[in-house]
Amino acid sequence: MTVTPLFWLVPIASVVALAMAWFFFKSMMKADEGTPRMREIAEHVRKGAMAYLKQQYLVVLKVFLVLVVLFAFMAYVLKIQNPWVPFAFLTGGLFSGLAGFFGMKTATYASARTANAARKSLDGGLRIAFRSGAVMGLVVVGLGLLDIALWFIALSYVYGTDHVALITITTTMLTFGMGASTQALFARVGGGIYTKAADVGADIVGKVEADIPEDDPRNPATIADNVGDNVGDVAGMGADLYESYCGSILSTAALGATAFASAGEMQMRAVIAPMIIAAVGIFLSLIGIFLVRTKEGASMSQLLRSLAVGTNTSAVLIAIATFLILYGLGLDNWIGLSFSVISGLTAGVIIGQATEFYTSHSYKPTQAISESAQTGSATVIIKGIGTGMISTCIPVLTIGVAIMLSYLCANHFDLSMSAESISKGLYGIGIAAVGMLSTLGITLATDAYGPIADNAGGNAEMSELGEEVRHRTDALDALGNTTAATGKGFAIGSAALTALALLASYVEEIKIAMTRAMESGQQFIDAAGNAFDPSKASMPEMMEYFQVTLMNPRVLVGVFIGAMAAFLFCGLTMGAVGRAAAKMVDEVRRQFREIKGILEGKATPDYGSCVEISTRAAQHEMILPSLLAIIIPIVTGVVLGVAGVLGLLVGGLCAGFTLAVFMANAGGAWDNAKKFVEEGNFGGKGSDVHKATIVGDTVGDPFKDTSGPSLNILIKLMSMDSIVMAGLTVACNLM
Amino acid sequence: MTVTPLFWLVPIASVVALAMAWFFFKSMMKADEGTPRMREIAEHVRKGAMAYLKQQYLVVLKVFLVLVVLFAFMAYVLKIQNPWVPFAFLTGGLFSGLAGFFGMKTATYASARTANAARKSLDGGLRIAFRSGAVMGLVVVGLGLLDIALWFIALSYVYGTDHVALITITTTMLTFGMGASTQALFARVGGGIYTKAADVGADIVGKVEADIPEDDPRNPATIADNVGDNVGDVAGMGADLYESYCGSILSTAALGATAFASAGEMQMRAVIAPMIIAAVGIFLSLIGIFLVRTKEGASMSQLLRSLAVGTNTSAVLIAIATFLILYGLGLDNWIGLSFSVISGLTAGVIIGQATEFYTSHSYKPTQAISESAQTGSATVIIKGIGTGMISTCIPVLTIGVAIMLSYLCANHFDLSMSAESISKGLYGIGIAAVGMLSTLGITLATDAYGPIADNAGGNAEMSELGEEVRHRTDALDALGNTTAATGKGFAIGSAALTALALLASYVEEIKIAMTRAMESGQQFIDAAGNAFDPSKASMPEMMEYFQVTLMNPRVLVGVFIGAMAAFLFCGLTMGAVGRAAAKMVDEVRRQFREIKGILEGKATPDYGSCVEISTRAAQHEMILPSLLAIIIPIVTGVVLGVAGVLGLLVGGLCAGFTLAVFMANAGGAWDNAKKFVEEGNFGGKGSDVHKATIVGDTVGDPFKDTSGPSLNILIKLMSMDSIVMAGLTVACNLM
């Protein structure tokens, strides 16, 4: 088979994305950074963020070295592992780290410039913040496709492009997702702990006890808080979505290689289809990005519309383009597969809308939380948790419908569960996830824009730029909160679909590991006592061999452990934020007490010690939950075998998805319930009702920015981990 | 086959249990109810509780009538339903309601008598409270076995006792579990909303705003609070555990009938084995109850020991007795099955110990929550949620090990997933649940004892009996909190195991429904296009026919919906408590404002209006979550078929169990973190730290007493519901 010429779109798109990112970065750097005070604060934040990132990468490097040695040992000594894994793992981690690094570097240069532009006009601020967010979006998709293109070219040079080779290549490439997931988990967990320790600590002493506004320069934790926005919300999110993006493309390619293994040229087309959709998505995202323009003196709703025009245009264009791409590729059932993509895209939009409904204070649920604050902070918490739990309903039903539709559209509405119907259906689920993430260039831009605007506000407050500028940055920030809802819908929806696609890839990897074991002399006997040849087994035969039925106690115990893993992981990250925040509160209280004149603005607080506390807490606390996420699937595989692991992944996925939606939405709703009161409802700023909503907001911080988003990665890391460790599961299953 | 003579132990034990309950009730009634003021308060609470129960039963009656008509229509008109179902459903509901009613009646008579006895001595109070709790325990097990025995006798008279008849009889009896579950759900949800609306409302205005102690007669919500303890914690718990008890026995009997269908006499033995274990458990519980005696002037640790002696003796005796019973019955593999029972019992104990570790303020986790209160209520909430989530780890792993062990011990360590190995293994899981609940007579006594002691304290405070008496009732209350931990372990552990056993019963019911459909002319074709005869299909063949593999999108979507259902249900009940509590707060604030002299103790508050608010809120708010729990499995069955329902049940079980443990433990830990501060730590009563822990306690109230325990029932009701609706799923599956 030859590589379809269309494939070359993939490296081209990645280079274009990186070049455009460079262009946006350079043009942002040309803007003025403002007054000396503004520069100074930006410099503080930048230094703190970079110092933290360096330390985090050092910790992650150690973990990576240990894992690489382990993978190399499994590959070269035990010979139960694909020999490319150590390298693929490393490049995945490296590129994911780079995406976070460049995004954060851009953000830290952009915040003062955004604030400065906002001194003149609202839309000047918007343009700088949004274009800087676009740098992040383009770097993520550019590096992702670059990594994919390079590996695909290299491996097809080594293995050729026949039917067997394509399966080998795609399953090998899948393992670089493990590197990206591991990096992403540390970035999300570490960054999440960092930012929320600072934020919670700053809020408790500043807003509740000392009654000073957010980002007030008298608050010693305020620089740490702004650093946190960058390391958590920017660098963490970059690594996270890099991983989703590559994971969905790679797992779909692997599914395509299997589903069309005996379909001649069709196999190559199925493998590169997700890559090409992603490549075209880059160009369409660029169109969207350029569409985001505003007139001088635009109103808030005009601003919102101009952002929405960008993202919606890209989404509609990709929906249309998918038909053309799949038709152009000459893929079988291209119409059905295009509808799979559309069901994924639509699901993302619906989840985003539901998120907005449950978390925006323009709607009743969040207003009701504000109302419940009239009876104190306890009822705010009860109401918020209740609302968050109820809000899981629409996203779960939407994902359920999307799963059924993308599966059925891809396999001609065949529910027979034959080998072919399953593999084609799962390919449909995978390509729906790719469709959802194909316009990541622009959706991530609107997401990364948020923390930049937030930091610009911080800079404006600390530089005492005056009420009007702060109003403008607040407007930019509020805009970010709204657009972020859609972004979240795509992020979590695609995580669920990708994780489902990875389930199938896991079974494929087990098959490969068994084939390898058989070649070294191991024999497999099925339940009936006959010899079992994994290399010839179809998906249903594999499932039967491993007795993956719901009546198998190993499957049931696996599902239990998967659900528990999601809770345990959240519990550990919540606890970490609690502990770190307590240290932060102690330190801020100490400074208020010991540094004379600090509250009158006559003495400078010691910002550095607060940065230090967050840094140390994040580094220390991110280890345990992250390692658990890696170890649980391995131990489950060794003790309960393939059936147990599949149970674990399904349980982790379903409970984790629901828990993630609950936490993200409860957190978002509390945040906006507070804003609703601040806008003058139920007593307004400074009232008892306001204080009660601040408690809700503070509890919601780790919900929405630490534990909730980390679950997205946990879901996929557990799958990736199981895939990479397939050889070990085959070699040392105890039962 | 003849009914083994040992069977007659079952009706005998049930009559003995009811007679002893009557005896304990009469002897409690002989005790003095105390001062006129004490009688008056007790009368208030009793009337409020009975009035509420009457109204609740009216609502439930309406729901039952609708369902009975539906079942009758399905049975007699559509002929897709077992004709006994309407009657079995009604008796299950009736007996469950009776258990709650008698338990609550006893409790409301016992509280003033306990307080009065505590005026003289601690152990006098203990004896009355504990023996009254025992009334509840014995009524539940007595009515449960009576219902089972009567139906078994009646149906074996109608159908005979051959191999087919036993399967028909046991699967028919299973459906009376649906009645018990439905009644229990309403009792738990309604009672839970009632009690927590009053409790949260009373705490917010009383403790936090007006700074008056708990149960202070000046607080208008205090009678409602005490009524709530009775309707929620006593009547609700009674109905709940009645359902668990019968559910585990019935599902195990049904599994036994299938697993030993071709094993001659062995089938009858397997069917009655769980009933006999339960019957013997009643006698052993009575021994335990009589062992709970204390010397005059016993210390707290002696009291604890005397309760522990009772429960532990019963548990050890039943473990030994199981060997004798199963040997005496001549059941195959009696040693293995006995070990299944022991693994269930051990799991219950371990979960109880873990619960105690995470929720008692003698241990670090809860103390750390108190410590976190130094930085305010937000960190208390964050820490408590983190701790609750982490605390799911041990219970889930324990249940996982218990599932594997009870399965493997029962089928000679056979993991081959043959039809026989599965059905015997599942029988082992069922009988482990029966073992866990066999000593319910005494474990429920220690559980029901708690709210009686709590109410006695309320009575003492309102009757102003003085510091010393209140100290004694506080000690009794604290004792109840500790022993309740073990009770909770058994309740939730047995719910999980019973739900698993019900999974298998569901497949069995589908088989019966399909056989019935085939007899009326319907034909079934399998995936390969061959005719499928359900009446001859084994469990694995059924699973294959319905394609219940983890790669089936219907299964996956089912698991998603199951996980979501647990969250949605909790969200609705949390929201209900929040809304009702807000109304209560408004009312109490109004009375404090409008009734002059109320806070000085010169004017009597209007207790009745608060009772009215709780009653109306509970009645109104319990409908939606309860109906959803009934409707979701039906809709899933119609849309996604058998595969979807099995996914739903597994997802609901695993996510629901984890969520239930999280909520119960977080709530318990908050409660005790407050008590730890009240004992003088971190500033003690009245400090800011104390106020922060009260917020935690208030949030924890609906966690541990409304949403958490209701999940136990939800898990089983969804299974029961699917079982009863099997005919509908077979008749109108859309896919």
Short mmCIF file of N, CA and C in Angstrom, two decimals, chain A residues 413-522:
data_model
loop_
_atom_site.label_atom_id
_atom_site.label_comp_id
_atom_site.label_asym_id
_atom_site.label_seq_id
_atom_site.Cartn_x
_atom_site.Cartn_y
_atom_site.Cartn_z
N PHE A 413 -25.78 0.74 10.99
CA PHE A 413 -26.83 0.41 11.97
C PHE A 413 -26.88 -1.09 12.27
N ASP A 414 -25.70 -1.65 12.48
CA ASP A 414 -25.61 -3.09 12.74
C ASP A 414 -25.34 -3.32 14.22
N LEU A 415 -26.33 -3.91 14.90
CA LEU A 415 -26.17 -4.17 16.34
C LEU A 415 -25.85 -5.64 16.59
N SER A 416 -25.39 -6.34 15.56
CA SER A 416 -25.24 -7.79 15.72
C SER A 416 -24.04 -8.18 16.56
N MET A 417 -23.14 -7.27 16.85
CA MET A 417 -21.95 -7.55 17.62
C MET A 417 -21.05 -8.58 16.95
N SER A 418 -21.07 -8.62 15.61
CA SER A 418 -20.08 -9.44 14.92
C SER A 418 -18.75 -8.70 14.99
N ALA A 419 -17.68 -9.41 14.70
CA ALA A 419 -16.35 -8.80 14.78
C ALA A 419 -16.30 -7.52 13.96
N GLU A 420 -16.85 -7.60 12.73
CA GLU A 420 -16.75 -6.44 11.87
C GLU A 420 -17.61 -5.28 12.37
N SER A 421 -18.83 -5.61 12.82
CA SER A 421 -19.72 -4.53 13.24
C SER A 421 -19.14 -3.82 14.46
N ILE A 422 -18.52 -4.57 15.37
CA ILE A 422 -17.93 -3.93 16.55
C ILE A 422 -16.78 -3.02 16.14
N SER A 423 -15.86 -3.55 15.32
CA SER A 423 -14.66 -2.75 15.06
C SER A 423 -15.00 -1.51 14.25
N LYS A 424 -15.93 -1.64 13.30
CA LYS A 424 -16.31 -0.44 12.54
C LYS A 424 -17.06 0.55 13.43
N GLY A 425 -17.91 0.04 14.29
CA GLY A 425 -18.65 0.91 15.19
C GLY A 425 -17.72 1.68 16.12
N LEU A 426 -16.72 0.97 16.66
CA LEU A 426 -15.79 1.64 17.56
C LEU A 426 -14.95 2.68 16.81
N TYR A 427 -14.63 2.37 15.56
CA TYR A 427 -13.92 3.36 14.73
C TYR A 427 -14.78 4.62 14.62
N GLY A 428 -16.09 4.42 14.50
CA GLY A 428 -17.01 5.57 14.44
C GLY A 428 -16.96 6.39 15.73
N ILE A 429 -16.91 5.71 16.88
CA ILE A 429 -16.82 6.45 18.15
C ILE A 429 -15.52 7.25 18.20
N GLY A 430 -14.44 6.62 17.74
CA GLY A 430 -13.15 7.30 17.75
C GLY A 430 -13.16 8.54 16.88
N ILE A 431 -13.72 8.38 15.68
CA ILE A 431 -13.67 9.50 14.74
C ILE A 431 -14.61 10.63 15.20
N ALA A 432 -15.63 10.28 15.99
CA ALA A 432 -16.47 11.33 16.57
C ALA A 432 -15.65 12.18 17.53
N ALA A 433 -14.78 11.52 18.30
CA ALA A 433 -13.92 12.27 19.22
C ALA A 433 -12.95 13.15 18.46
N VAL A 434 -12.41 12.63 17.35
CA VAL A 434 -11.49 13.43 16.52
C VAL A 434 -12.22 14.66 15.99
N GLY A 435 -13.45 14.46 15.54
CA GLY A 435 -14.22 15.58 15.03
C GLY A 435 -14.41 16.66 16.08
N MET A 436 -14.75 16.21 17.28
CA MET A 436 -14.93 17.14 18.40
C MET A 436 -13.69 18.00 18.65
N LEU A 437 -12.50 17.36 18.52
CA LEU A 437 -11.27 18.06 18.88
C LEU A 437 -10.58 18.68 17.68
N SER A 438 -11.16 18.51 16.47
CA SER A 438 -10.42 18.94 15.29
C SER A 438 -10.24 20.45 15.26
N THR A 439 -11.17 21.19 15.84
CA THR A 439 -11.01 22.65 15.84
C THR A 439 -10.41 23.14 17.16
N LEU A 440 -9.59 22.27 17.77
CA LEU A 440 -9.00 22.62 19.05
C LEU A 440 -8.19 23.91 18.97
N GLY A 441 -7.61 24.17 17.76
CA GLY A 441 -6.83 25.39 17.60
C GLY A 441 -7.60 26.61 18.10
N ILE A 442 -8.88 26.69 17.76
CA ILE A 442 -9.64 27.88 18.20
C ILE A 442 -10.35 27.66 19.53
N THR A 443 -10.86 26.45 19.79
CA THR A 443 -11.56 26.28 21.08
C THR A 443 -10.57 26.45 22.24
N LEU A 444 -9.34 25.96 22.05
CA LEU A 444 -8.35 26.13 23.11
C LEU A 444 -7.95 27.60 23.24
N ALA A 445 -7.99 28.32 22.12
CA ALA A 445 -7.68 29.75 22.18
C ALA A 445 -8.68 30.46 23.10
N THR A 446 -9.97 30.11 22.96
CA THR A 446 -10.96 30.77 23.82
C THR A 446 -10.81 30.33 25.27
N ASP A 447 -10.30 29.12 25.47
CA ASP A 447 -10.08 28.62 26.82
C ASP A 447 -8.87 29.29 27.47
N ALA A 448 -7.75 29.33 26.75
CA ALA A 448 -6.51 29.88 27.29
C ALA A 448 -6.62 31.39 27.46
N TYR A 449 -7.50 31.98 26.68
CA TYR A 449 -7.76 33.41 26.78
C TYR A 449 -8.21 33.78 28.20
N GLY A 450 -9.00 32.89 28.83
CA GLY A 450 -9.56 33.16 30.16
C GLY A 450 -8.52 33.53 31.20
N PRO A 451 -7.57 32.64 31.49
CA PRO A 451 -6.58 32.98 32.51
C PRO A 451 -5.72 34.19 32.14
N ILE A 452 -5.53 34.43 30.85
CA ILE A 452 -4.76 35.63 30.47
C ILE A 452 -5.53 36.87 30.88
N ALA A 453 -6.83 36.87 30.59
CA ALA A 453 -7.66 38.01 30.98
C ALA A 453 -7.70 38.14 32.51
N ASP A 454 -7.78 36.98 33.18
CA ASP A 454 -7.80 36.96 34.64
C ASP A 454 -6.52 37.62 35.19
N ASN A 455 -5.38 37.22 34.64
CA ASN A 455 -4.10 37.78 35.07
C ASN A 455 -3.97 39.24 34.73
N ALA A 456 -4.54 39.62 33.59
CA ALA A 456 -4.51 41.03 33.23
C ALA A 456 -5.24 41.84 34.29
N GLY A 457 -6.38 41.28 34.76
CA GLY A 457 -7.12 41.93 35.83
C GLY A 457 -6.27 42.06 37.08
N GLY A 458 -5.57 40.97 37.41
CA GLY A 458 -4.70 41.00 38.58
C GLY A 458 -3.64 42.08 38.45
N ASN A 459 -3.05 42.13 37.28
CA ASN A 459 -2.02 43.13 37.03
C ASN A 459 -2.59 44.54 37.19
N ALA A 460 -3.78 44.77 36.62
CA ALA A 460 -4.41 46.08 36.70
C ALA A 460 -4.68 46.47 38.16
N GLU A 461 -5.18 45.51 38.93
CA GLU A 461 -5.48 45.79 40.34
C GLU A 461 -4.21 46.12 41.12
N MET A 462 -3.19 45.28 40.91
CA MET A 462 -1.96 45.49 41.67
C MET A 462 -1.23 46.75 41.24
N SER A 463 -1.38 47.10 39.97
CA SER A 463 -0.72 48.33 39.49
C SER A 463 -1.60 49.55 39.74
N GLU A 464 -2.73 49.33 40.39
CA GLU A 464 -3.66 50.40 40.72
C GLU A 464 -3.99 51.27 39.51
N LEU A 465 -4.46 50.59 38.46
CA LEU A 465 -4.73 51.31 37.21
C LEU A 465 -6.08 52.04 37.23
N GLY A 466 -6.83 51.86 38.28
CA GLY A 466 -8.08 52.59 38.34
C GLY A 466 -9.28 51.76 37.95
N GLU A 467 -10.43 52.26 38.41
CA GLU A 467 -11.71 51.56 38.31
C GLU A 467 -12.05 51.16 36.89
N GLU A 468 -11.87 52.09 35.95
CA GLU A 468 -12.35 51.85 34.60
C GLU A 468 -11.61 50.71 33.91
N VAL A 469 -10.29 50.71 34.08
CA VAL A 469 -9.49 49.65 33.46
C VAL A 469 -9.89 48.31 34.07
N ARG A 470 -10.04 48.32 35.40
CA ARG A 470 -10.40 47.08 36.08
C ARG A 470 -11.77 46.58 35.59
N HIS A 471 -12.66 47.52 35.34
CA HIS A 471 -13.97 47.15 34.79
C HIS A 471 -13.82 46.45 33.45
N ARG A 472 -12.92 47.00 32.61
CA ARG A 472 -12.72 46.39 31.30
C ARG A 472 -12.12 44.99 31.44
N THR A 473 -11.12 44.87 32.32
CA THR A 473 -10.52 43.53 32.46
C THR A 473 -11.53 42.56 33.07
N ASP A 474 -12.38 43.06 33.97
CA ASP A 474 -13.44 42.19 34.52
C ASP A 474 -14.37 41.70 33.41
N ALA A 475 -14.70 42.61 32.48
CA ALA A 475 -15.57 42.22 31.37
C ALA A 475 -14.90 41.13 30.53
N LEU A 476 -13.60 41.33 30.27
CA LEU A 476 -12.86 40.32 29.49
C LEU A 476 -12.87 38.98 30.23
N ASP A 477 -12.69 39.04 31.55
CA ASP A 477 -12.65 37.84 32.37
C ASP A 477 -14.01 37.12 32.31
N ALA A 478 -15.08 37.89 32.47
CA ALA A 478 -16.43 37.30 32.44
C ALA A 478 -16.69 36.63 31.10
N LEU A 479 -16.22 37.28 30.04
CA LEU A 479 -16.36 36.71 28.70
C LEU A 479 -15.67 35.35 28.64
N GLY A 480 -14.49 35.31 29.23
CA GLY A 480 -13.73 34.05 29.25
C GLY A 480 -14.48 32.96 29.96
N ASN A 481 -15.13 33.30 31.09
CA ASN A 481 -15.88 32.29 31.83
C ASN A 481 -16.98 31.68 30.98
N THR A 482 -17.63 32.52 30.18
CA THR A 482 -18.73 32.01 29.37
C THR A 482 -18.23 31.10 28.26
N THR A 483 -17.20 31.58 27.54
CA THR A 483 -16.72 30.75 26.42
C THR A 483 -16.07 29.46 26.93
N ALA A 484 -15.54 29.50 28.15
CA ALA A 484 -14.88 28.32 28.68
C ALA A 484 -15.85 27.16 28.82
N ALA A 485 -17.15 27.48 29.03
CA ALA A 485 -18.13 26.41 29.19
C ALA A 485 -18.15 25.50 27.98
N THR A 486 -18.17 26.09 26.79
CA THR A 486 -18.17 25.28 25.56
C THR A 486 -16.87 24.47 25.49
N GLY A 487 -15.77 25.12 25.80
CA GLY A 487 -14.49 24.42 25.77
C GLY A 487 -14.50 23.20 26.65
N LYS A 488 -15.08 23.37 27.86
CA LYS A 488 -15.15 22.25 28.79
C LYS A 488 -15.98 21.11 28.23
N GLY A 489 -17.09 21.47 27.56
CA GLY A 489 -17.93 20.44 26.96
C GLY A 489 -17.14 19.58 26.00
N PHE A 490 -16.35 20.24 25.14
CA PHE A 490 -15.56 19.50 24.17
C PHE A 490 -14.49 18.67 24.87
N ALA A 491 -13.86 19.25 25.89
CA ALA A 491 -12.77 18.55 26.56
C ALA A 491 -13.27 17.27 27.22
N ILE A 492 -14.35 17.36 27.97
CA ILE A 492 -14.79 16.17 28.70
C ILE A 492 -15.49 15.18 27.79
N GLY A 493 -16.24 15.71 26.84
CA GLY A 493 -16.91 14.81 25.90
C GLY A 493 -15.91 14.01 25.10
N SER A 494 -14.86 14.70 24.61
CA SER A 494 -13.88 13.98 23.81
C SER A 494 -13.10 13.00 24.67
N ALA A 495 -12.89 13.35 25.94
CA ALA A 495 -12.18 12.42 26.84
C ALA A 495 -12.96 11.12 26.96
N ALA A 496 -14.29 11.24 27.11
CA ALA A 496 -15.11 10.03 27.26
C ALA A 496 -15.06 9.19 26.00
N LEU A 497 -15.23 9.83 24.85
CA LEU A 497 -15.23 9.06 23.60
C LEU A 497 -13.86 8.44 23.33
N THR A 498 -12.80 9.24 23.59
CA THR A 498 -11.46 8.71 23.38
C THR A 498 -11.20 7.50 24.28
N ALA A 499 -11.62 7.62 25.54
CA ALA A 499 -11.39 6.51 26.47
C ALA A 499 -12.12 5.26 25.98
N LEU A 500 -13.31 5.44 25.42
CA LEU A 500 -14.03 4.28 24.87
C LEU A 500 -13.25 3.65 23.72
N ALA A 501 -12.73 4.52 22.84
CA ALA A 501 -11.95 3.99 21.72
C ALA A 501 -10.71 3.26 22.24
N LEU A 502 -10.13 3.78 23.33
CA LEU A 502 -8.94 3.16 23.88
C LEU A 502 -9.23 1.77 24.45
N LEU A 503 -10.48 1.55 24.93
CA LEU A 503 -10.87 0.22 25.41
C LEU A 503 -10.58 -0.83 24.35
N ALA A 504 -11.02 -0.49 23.11
CA ALA A 504 -10.82 -1.44 22.02
C ALA A 504 -9.34 -1.59 21.70
N SER A 505 -8.61 -0.46 21.76
CA SER A 505 -7.18 -0.54 21.49
C SER A 505 -6.49 -1.42 22.53
N TYR A 506 -7.01 -1.40 23.73
CA TYR A 506 -6.41 -2.23 24.78
C TYR A 506 -6.51 -3.70 24.42
N VAL A 507 -7.70 -4.11 23.97
CA VAL A 507 -7.87 -5.52 23.59
C VAL A 507 -6.91 -5.86 22.45
N GLU A 508 -6.73 -4.91 21.52
CA GLU A 508 -5.81 -5.11 20.40
C GLU A 508 -4.37 -5.29 20.91
N GLU A 509 -3.98 -4.47 21.88
CA GLU A 509 -2.62 -4.56 22.42
C GLU A 509 -2.40 -5.89 23.14
N ILE A 510 -3.46 -6.34 23.83
CA ILE A 510 -3.35 -7.63 24.52
C ILE A 510 -3.11 -8.73 23.49
N LYS A 511 -3.82 -8.61 22.37
CA LYS A 511 -3.67 -9.60 21.31
C LYS A 511 -2.23 -9.61 20.81
N ILE A 512 -1.68 -8.42 20.61
CA ILE A 512 -0.30 -8.33 20.12
C ILE A 512 0.66 -8.90 21.16
N ALA A 513 0.43 -8.56 22.43
CA ALA A 513 1.32 -9.06 23.49
C ALA A 513 1.24 -10.59 23.56
N MET A 514 0.03 -11.14 23.38
CA MET A 514 -0.12 -12.59 23.41
C MET A 514 0.57 -13.24 22.22
N THR A 515 0.45 -12.59 21.06
CA THR A 515 1.10 -13.13 19.88
C THR A 515 2.61 -13.16 20.11
N ARG A 516 3.12 -12.07 20.69
CA ARG A 516 4.55 -12.03 20.98
C ARG A 516 4.93 -13.16 21.94
N ALA A 517 4.08 -13.34 22.97
CA ALA A 517 4.36 -14.39 23.95
C ALA A 517 4.31 -15.77 23.28
N MET A 518 3.38 -15.94 22.36
CA MET A 518 3.26 -17.22 21.68
C MET A 518 4.50 -17.49 20.84
N GLU A 519 5.02 -16.43 20.23
CA GLU A 519 6.23 -16.60 19.42
C GLU A 519 7.42 -17.02 20.26
N SER A 520 7.42 -16.60 21.55
CA SER A 520 8.50 -17.07 22.43
C SER A 520 8.12 -18.36 23.14
N GLY A 521 7.10 -19.03 22.67
CA GLY A 521 6.88 -20.40 23.14
C GLY A 521 5.71 -20.59 24.09
N GLN A 522 5.08 -19.49 24.54
CA GLN A 522 3.96 -19.66 25.46
C GLN A 522 2.74 -20.21 24.72
#
